[in-house]
Amino acid sequence: MDFRELMESKYREMLANYMENPSEQALYQGQKFSRKSIEHHVSPEEIIMLHKSLLEELEPNLSAKVIQSFDILLEVMMGYGLAYRELQSLRHKQHEIKTEIEIAANVQQTLLGTDIPSVEGLDIGALSVPAKLMNGDYFHFVEDENQNINVAIADVIGKGIPAALCMSMIKYAMDSLPESRNTPSTVLENLNRVVEQNVDLSMFITMFYGMYSLKSHTFRYASAGHEPGFFYCGETKVFSELEAKGLLLGIEKRTKYPQYEKKVNPGDMIILMSDGVTECRTENGFLERESLIGFIRKYIHLPAQEIVNNIFRELEKLQQFQLRDDFTLIILKRNV
């Protein structure tokens, strides 16, 4: 016997008990019945029709006007019931979509994962936190056979699943590059051709690619329209921008990317970031680059990973713990 076959007898018993003794316990039985009705997809108008028919049976001398008033209630609840069922359907679909996105986010995290190199003389810290479930930022490290630490940081201008798919494509292209990597300018030229052929023109991708030589302690880099990083000189205690010019990836197939070079001495630092760091929105507007430098100075005595973690906490606090954009920050700090 299904629920609807039991529903009439159970409701009759519950209604009769309440009419005889209108107690809190009887009302609680009504709440339990309501939950069961929802579980078995019984509509509100079905409950009202049942209530009306049972009331006529239990109280045959009840005023006809009172009985007729249920017709108005029934009409009202028919529209309500339709809207309620649509809401339940939307909630079910929303739950399915959320589950799928969570699975996709876990896959993305595994796919885009990279190990932070641990090498003598160079302290590296990195953190990437998505504003939503899916990350539109990407960073990657490769230690090649020539004792170079290759570092890439990219940002899709946009959020959500389209940005995440673009990042997955960039990761695949990066993995397809030769182990030696050649030079930063060559890497960006190769990636630019891949993006130009495979990404819609409405999607914009910026990238910074650097190559740190552990032999000569020089940092060669090129940029495809990416947020400029900082260079900190340990001797003078001065921050300067890592200026680099270059067109965004995928705009023009034959784009050439100028290459730059910095000598890195003990105590020097290279700071790379996505625009989610520099465009952090506070109550007073966007975060000034000088304010960001102030946070770096505050924690500069700490290991690179702790600097990165502390800056993230500071900026997260400024945004009331609600990131408006994906956050990625990388610090390379020469110790000796």
Tab-separated table of C-alpha atoms in Angstrom:
chain	number	residue	atom	x	y	z
A	1	MET	CA	0.000	0.000	0.000
A	2	ASP	CA	1.531	3.321	-1.072
A	3	PHE	CA	1.456	6.621	0.803
A	4	ARG	CA	-1.569	8.033	-1.033
A	5	GLU	CA	-3.656	5.012	-0.065
A	6	LEU	CA	-2.715	5.524	3.585
A	7	MET	CA	-2.949	9.306	3.429
A	8	GLU	CA	-6.742	9.611	3.813
A	9	SER	CA	-7.027	7.377	6.895
A	10	LYS	CA	-3.995	8.961	8.574
A	11	TYR	CA	-5.225	12.496	7.877
A	12	ARG	CA	-8.763	11.629	9.068
A	13	GLU	CA	-7.356	10.322	12.356
A	14	MET	CA	-5.079	13.336	12.790
A	15	LEU	CA	-7.863	15.861	12.005
A	16	ALA	CA	-10.404	14.156	14.280
A	17	ASN	CA	-7.938	14.065	17.167
A	18	TYR	CA	-7.129	17.754	16.775
A	19	MET	CA	-10.798	18.804	16.559
A	20	GLU	CA	-11.468	16.870	19.770
A	21	ASN	CA	-8.272	17.974	21.549
A	22	PRO	CA	-6.426	20.921	19.870
A	23	SER	CA	-3.059	20.319	21.542
A	24	GLU	CA	0.589	21.021	20.610
A	25	GLN	CA	1.140	17.279	20.233
A	26	ALA	CA	-1.614	17.101	17.612
A	27	LEU	CA	-0.025	20.008	15.711
A	28	TYR	CA	3.333	18.241	15.799
A	29	GLN	CA	1.691	15.237	14.116
A	30	GLY	CA	0.641	17.650	11.365
A	31	GLN	CA	4.259	18.715	10.835
A	32	LYS	CA	5.357	15.083	10.517
A	33	PHE	CA	2.553	14.465	8.015
A	34	SER	CA	3.656	17.519	6.017
A	35	ARG	CA	7.240	16.258	5.750
A	36	LYS	CA	6.048	12.833	4.618
A	37	SER	CA	3.758	14.452	2.041
A	38	ILE	CA	6.666	16.436	0.585
A	39	GLU	CA	8.803	13.275	0.421
A	40	HIS	CA	6.044	11.536	-1.583
A	41	HIS	CA	5.440	14.595	-3.815
A	42	VAL	CA	1.903	15.235	-2.592
A	43	SER	CA	0.827	18.691	-3.798
A	44	PRO	CA	-0.677	21.356	-1.480
A	45	GLU	CA	-3.974	21.297	-3.399
A	46	GLU	CA	-4.326	17.553	-2.789
A	47	ILE	CA	-4.043	18.166	0.965
A	48	ILE	CA	-6.681	20.932	0.812
A	49	MET	CA	-9.142	18.778	-1.167
A	50	LEU	CA	-8.674	15.962	1.345
A	51	HIS	CA	-9.128	18.355	4.269
A	52	LYS	CA	-12.337	19.749	2.778
A	53	SER	CA	-13.894	16.335	2.122
A	54	LEU	CA	-12.998	15.014	5.577
A	55	LEU	CA	-14.269	18.163	7.277
A	56	GLU	CA	-17.633	17.721	5.545
A	57	GLU	CA	-17.682	14.117	6.742
A	58	LEU	CA	-16.667	14.892	10.347
A	59	GLU	CA	-18.806	18.043	10.697
A	60	PRO	CA	-21.930	17.568	8.543
A	61	ASN	CA	-23.619	20.600	10.122
A	62	LEU	CA	-20.723	22.965	9.322
A	63	SER	CA	-21.751	26.202	7.621
A	64	ALA	CA	-21.901	25.952	3.819
A	65	LYS	CA	-20.025	29.250	3.550
A	66	VAL	CA	-17.110	27.814	5.517
A	67	ILE	CA	-17.022	24.771	3.243
A	68	GLN	CA	-17.202	27.000	0.138
A	69	SER	CA	-14.267	29.082	1.414
A	70	PHE	CA	-12.017	26.107	0.769
A	71	ASP	CA	-12.652	26.566	-2.974
A	72	ILE	CA	-10.842	29.925	-2.834
A	73	LEU	CA	-8.012	28.381	-0.825
A	74	LEU	CA	-7.794	25.551	-3.355
A	75	GLU	CA	-7.463	27.950	-6.292
A	76	VAL	CA	-4.760	29.906	-4.480
A	77	MET	CA	-2.823	26.782	-3.579
A	78	MET	CA	-3.000	25.335	-7.113
A	79	GLY	CA	-0.822	28.221	-8.333
A	80	TYR	CA	1.347	27.934	-5.255
A	81	GLY	CA	1.712	24.172	-5.762
A	82	LEU	CA	2.796	24.647	-9.383
A	83	ALA	CA	5.400	27.215	-8.359
A	84	TYR	CA	6.540	24.977	-5.505
A	85	ARG	CA	7.047	21.987	-7.819
A	86	GLU	CA	9.017	24.165	-10.246
A	87	LEU	CA	11.164	25.349	-7.340
A	88	GLN	CA	11.832	21.784	-6.240
A	89	SER	CA	12.799	20.845	-9.798
A	90	LEU	CA	15.180	23.811	-10.023
A	91	ARG	CA	16.726	22.928	-6.667
A	92	HIS	CA	17.299	19.369	-7.859
A	93	LYS	CA	18.943	20.593	-11.063
A	94	GLN	CA	21.008	23.120	-9.095
A	95	HIS	CA	22.226	20.343	-6.794
A	96	GLU	CA	23.200	18.218	-9.799
A	97	ILE	CA	25.100	21.123	-11.399
A	98	LYS	CA	26.849	21.959	-8.123
A	99	THR	CA	27.921	18.336	-7.720
A	100	GLU	CA	29.269	18.241	-11.269
A	101	ILE	CA	31.178	21.510	-10.766
A	102	GLU	CA	32.686	20.231	-7.504
A	103	ILE	CA	33.870	17.086	-9.310
A	104	ALA	CA	35.256	19.223	-12.154
A	105	ALA	CA	37.030	21.488	-9.654
A	106	ASN	CA	38.685	18.472	-8.011
A	107	VAL	CA	39.751	17.163	-11.419
A	108	GLN	CA	41.106	20.597	-12.329
A	109	GLN	CA	43.048	20.828	-9.087
A	110	THR	CA	44.639	17.453	-9.803
A	111	LEU	CA	45.263	18.255	-13.462
A	112	LEU	CA	46.798	21.686	-12.866
A	113	GLY	CA	48.756	20.653	-9.795
A	114	THR	CA	52.493	21.370	-9.809
A	115	ASP	CA	55.281	20.650	-7.362
A	116	ILE	CA	57.143	23.636	-5.942
A	117	PRO	CA	60.859	22.945	-6.473
A	118	SER	CA	63.112	22.622	-3.455
A	119	VAL	CA	66.626	23.683	-4.468
A	120	GLU	CA	69.642	24.906	-2.542
A	121	GLY	CA	70.033	28.663	-2.465
A	122	LEU	CA	66.565	29.514	-3.777
A	123	ASP	CA	63.510	29.762	-1.522
A	124	ILE	CA	60.205	29.477	-3.412
A	125	GLY	CA	56.692	30.154	-2.189
A	126	ALA	CA	53.484	29.907	-4.224
A	127	LEU	CA	49.740	30.044	-3.614
A	128	SER	CA	46.739	30.047	-5.965
A	129	VAL	CA	43.208	30.414	-4.579
A	130	PRO	CA	40.135	30.556	-6.856
A	131	ALA	CA	37.419	33.152	-6.243
A	132	LYS	CA	34.886	30.441	-7.116
A	133	LEU	CA	35.121	26.670	-7.337
A	134	MET	CA	36.944	26.734	-10.677
A	135	ASN	CA	40.279	28.524	-11.032
A	136	GLY	CA	40.989	30.908	-13.930
A	137	ASP	CA	44.601	31.305	-12.783
A	138	TYR	CA	47.408	28.851	-13.381
A	139	PHE	CA	50.991	28.506	-12.280
A	140	HIS	CA	53.544	25.868	-13.121
A	141	PHE	CA	57.134	24.991	-12.210
A	142	VAL	CA	59.606	22.868	-14.156
A	143	GLU	CA	63.190	22.120	-13.128
A	144	ASP	CA	64.966	21.213	-16.356
A	145	GLU	CA	68.157	19.287	-17.109
A	146	ASN	CA	70.195	22.512	-17.440
A	147	GLN	CA	69.627	23.513	-13.802
A	148	ASN	CA	66.963	26.071	-14.662
A	149	ILE	CA	63.823	26.656	-12.639
A	150	ASN	CA	61.095	27.492	-15.163
A	151	VAL	CA	58.050	29.286	-13.777
A	152	ALA	CA	54.833	30.189	-15.555
A	153	ILE	CA	51.868	32.174	-14.297
A	154	ALA	CA	48.774	32.695	-16.432
A	155	ASP	CA	45.376	34.300	-16.065
A	156	VAL	CA	42.239	33.901	-18.143
A	157	ILE	CA	40.296	37.147	-18.158
A	158	GLY	CA	37.061	35.665	-16.877
A	159	LYS	CA	35.896	33.151	-14.292
A	160	GLY	CA	34.137	29.850	-13.973
A	161	ILE	CA	34.088	26.817	-16.241
A	162	PRO	CA	35.167	28.534	-19.537
A	163	ALA	CA	38.259	29.962	-17.810
A	164	ALA	CA	39.011	26.578	-16.229
A	165	LEU	CA	38.811	24.830	-19.604
A	166	CYS	CA	41.232	27.375	-21.072
A	167	MET	CA	43.649	26.737	-18.214
A	168	SER	CA	43.463	22.993	-18.846
A	169	MET	CA	44.362	23.595	-22.481
A	170	ILE	CA	47.324	25.782	-21.453
A	171	LYS	CA	48.502	23.032	-19.084
A	172	TYR	CA	48.338	20.445	-21.875
A	173	ALA	CA	50.295	22.759	-24.187
A	174	MET	CA	52.882	23.384	-21.454
A	175	ASP	CA	53.353	19.643	-20.925
A	176	SER	CA	53.901	19.221	-24.669
A	177	LEU	CA	56.868	21.608	-24.687
A	178	PRO	CA	60.370	20.091	-24.847
A	179	GLU	CA	62.044	19.461	-21.501
A	180	SER	CA	64.810	21.988	-22.247
A	181	ARG	CA	62.181	24.743	-22.678
A	182	ASN	CA	64.604	26.905	-24.732
A	183	THR	CA	63.907	30.543	-23.761
A	184	PRO	CA	60.920	32.389	-22.248
A	185	SER	CA	60.264	34.267	-25.491
A	186	THR	CA	60.223	31.005	-27.479
A	187	VAL	CA	57.899	29.349	-24.973
A	188	LEU	CA	55.374	32.199	-25.255
A	189	GLU	CA	55.579	32.159	-29.047
A	190	ASN	CA	54.789	28.430	-29.069
A	191	LEU	CA	51.921	28.793	-26.617
A	192	ASN	CA	50.575	31.771	-28.540
A	193	ARG	CA	50.169	29.640	-31.656
A	194	VAL	CA	48.319	26.966	-29.679
A	195	VAL	CA	45.960	29.511	-28.112
A	196	GLU	CA	45.356	31.319	-31.413
A	197	GLN	CA	44.220	28.066	-33.025
A	198	ASN	CA	42.148	26.677	-30.155
A	199	VAL	CA	40.619	29.488	-28.078
A	200	ASP	CA	37.660	31.670	-28.981
A	201	LEU	CA	38.481	35.330	-29.603
A	202	SER	CA	36.214	36.328	-26.708
A	203	MET	CA	38.622	34.667	-24.259
A	204	PHE	CA	41.785	36.560	-23.298
A	205	ILE	CA	44.793	34.882	-21.709
A	206	THR	CA	47.783	36.628	-20.146
A	207	MET	CA	50.984	34.837	-19.187
A	208	PHE	CA	54.337	35.539	-17.608
A	209	TYR	CA	57.116	33.034	-18.204
A	210	GLY	CA	60.460	33.132	-16.412
A	211	MET	CA	63.597	31.009	-16.340
A	212	TYR	CA	65.849	31.158	-13.278
A	213	SER	CA	69.371	29.833	-13.834
A	214	LEU	CA	70.797	28.176	-10.735
A	215	LYS	CA	74.262	28.336	-12.352
A	216	SER	CA	74.476	32.058	-13.117
A	217	HIS	CA	71.647	33.291	-10.854
A	218	THR	CA	70.055	35.236	-13.671
A	219	PHE	CA	66.360	35.493	-14.316
A	220	ARG	CA	65.237	35.674	-17.937
A	221	TYR	CA	61.584	36.401	-18.585
A	222	ALA	CA	58.942	37.452	-21.094
A	223	SER	CA	55.327	38.528	-20.740
A	224	ALA	CA	52.167	38.159	-22.794
A	225	GLY	CA	50.229	41.119	-21.404
A	226	HIS	CA	50.470	39.803	-17.862
A	227	GLU	CA	50.406	41.796	-14.629
A	228	PRO	CA	53.946	43.136	-14.030
A	229	GLY	CA	55.705	41.621	-11.061
A	230	PHE	CA	58.220	43.122	-8.648
A	231	PHE	CA	61.943	42.800	-8.221
A	232	TYR	CA	63.324	43.434	-4.748
A	233	CYS	CA	66.962	44.410	-4.402
A	234	GLY	CA	68.295	43.096	-1.093
A	235	GLU	CA	71.224	45.538	-1.072
A	236	THR	CA	69.248	48.769	-1.579
A	237	LYS	CA	65.925	47.523	-0.064
A	238	VAL	CA	64.158	48.958	-3.124
A	239	PHE	CA	61.270	47.440	-5.089
A	240	SER	CA	61.038	47.946	-8.847
A	241	GLU	CA	58.613	46.622	-11.447
A	242	LEU	CA	59.517	43.711	-13.697
A	243	GLU	CA	58.400	45.601	-16.765
A	244	ALA	CA	57.848	43.519	-19.882
A	245	LYS	CA	55.903	44.233	-23.046
A	246	GLY	CA	54.011	41.631	-25.041
A	247	LEU	CA	50.628	40.987	-26.648
A	248	LEU	CA	48.078	38.723	-24.953
A	249	LEU	CA	48.126	35.087	-26.061
A	250	GLY	CA	46.052	34.209	-29.116
A	251	ILE	CA	45.584	37.699	-30.551
A	252	GLU	CA	48.067	37.440	-33.424
A	253	LYS	CA	49.555	34.153	-34.619
A	254	ARG	CA	53.049	35.489	-35.449
A	255	THR	CA	53.534	37.614	-32.339
A	256	LYS	CA	57.101	37.955	-31.047
A	257	TYR	CA	57.766	38.401	-27.340
A	258	PRO	CA	60.740	40.503	-26.154
A	259	GLN	CA	62.929	38.845	-23.540
A	260	TYR	CA	64.391	40.542	-20.475
A	261	GLU	CA	67.033	39.564	-17.955
A	262	LYS	CA	67.797	40.333	-14.307
A	263	LYS	CA	70.831	39.427	-12.239
A	264	VAL	CA	69.725	38.020	-8.878
A	265	ASN	CA	72.026	38.521	-5.898
A	266	PRO	CA	71.719	37.077	-2.371
A	267	GLY	CA	68.769	38.732	-0.601
A	268	ASP	CA	67.019	39.645	-3.869
A	269	MET	CA	63.429	38.551	-4.551
A	270	ILE	CA	61.229	38.063	-7.580
A	271	ILE	CA	57.491	38.538	-6.954
A	272	LEU	CA	54.999	37.332	-9.578
A	273	MET	CA	51.220	37.631	-9.339
A	274	SER	CA	47.875	37.636	-11.097
A	275	ASP	CA	45.670	40.722	-11.242
A	276	GLY	CA	43.561	39.225	-8.453
A	277	VAL	CA	46.352	40.412	-6.137
A	278	THR	CA	46.885	43.941	-7.434
A	279	GLU	CA	43.200	44.536	-8.191
A	280	CYS	CA	42.049	43.508	-4.737
A	281	ARG	CA	38.950	45.604	-3.989
A	282	THR	CA	38.715	47.195	-0.576
A	283	GLU	CA	36.241	49.608	0.991
A	284	ASN	CA	38.353	52.460	-0.391
A	285	GLY	CA	38.728	51.082	-3.926
A	286	PHE	CA	41.455	49.002	-5.514
A	287	LEU	CA	44.571	48.109	-3.564
A	288	GLU	CA	47.497	50.389	-4.411
A	289	ARG	CA	50.705	48.653	-5.491
A	290	GLU	CA	52.506	50.586	-2.755
A	291	SER	CA	50.167	49.031	-0.203
A	292	LEU	CA	51.015	45.583	-1.558
A	293	ILE	CA	54.714	46.392	-1.258
A	294	GLY	CA	54.020	47.428	2.328
A	295	PHE	CA	52.601	43.979	3.097
A	296	ILE	CA	55.625	42.313	1.490
A	297	ARG	CA	57.997	44.456	3.595
A	298	LYS	CA	56.035	43.518	6.708
A	299	TYR	CA	56.778	39.819	6.206
A	300	ILE	CA	60.013	40.003	4.206
A	301	HIS	CA	62.047	38.393	6.998
A	302	LEU	CA	60.009	35.166	6.740
A	303	PRO	CA	60.525	32.199	4.374
A	304	ALA	CA	58.965	32.700	0.930
A	305	GLN	CA	55.946	30.438	1.516
A	306	GLU	CA	55.101	32.186	4.773
A	307	ILE	CA	55.333	35.582	3.049
A	308	VAL	CA	52.869	34.395	0.409
A	309	ASN	CA	50.470	32.904	2.981
A	310	ASN	CA	50.509	36.020	5.169
A	311	ILE	CA	49.886	38.362	2.245
A	312	PHE	CA	46.920	36.241	1.187
A	313	ARG	CA	45.465	36.452	4.690
A	314	GLU	CA	45.954	40.232	4.746
A	315	LEU	CA	44.213	40.724	1.380
A	316	GLU	CA	41.480	38.260	2.263
A	317	LYS	CA	40.773	40.276	5.402
A	318	LEU	CA	40.626	43.514	3.375
A	319	GLN	CA	37.935	41.944	1.170
A	320	GLN	CA	35.823	40.771	4.099
A	321	PHE	CA	36.928	37.174	3.331
A	322	GLN	CA	35.194	37.217	-0.060
A	323	LEU	CA	37.602	37.042	-2.999
A	324	ARG	CA	36.406	39.011	-6.035
A	325	ASP	CA	38.983	37.443	-8.337
A	326	ASP	CA	41.313	34.465	-8.457
A	327	PHE	CA	44.434	35.022	-6.342
A	328	THR	CA	47.873	33.775	-7.382
A	329	LEU	CA	51.159	34.888	-5.851
A	330	ILE	CA	54.665	33.471	-6.346
A	331	ILE	CA	57.885	34.543	-4.618
A	332	LEU	CA	61.416	33.455	-5.521
A	333	LYS	CA	63.914	34.500	-2.880
A	334	ARG	CA	67.656	33.973	-3.293
A	335	ASN	CA	69.298	33.055	0.012
A	336	VAL	CA	72.943	32.530	-0.926
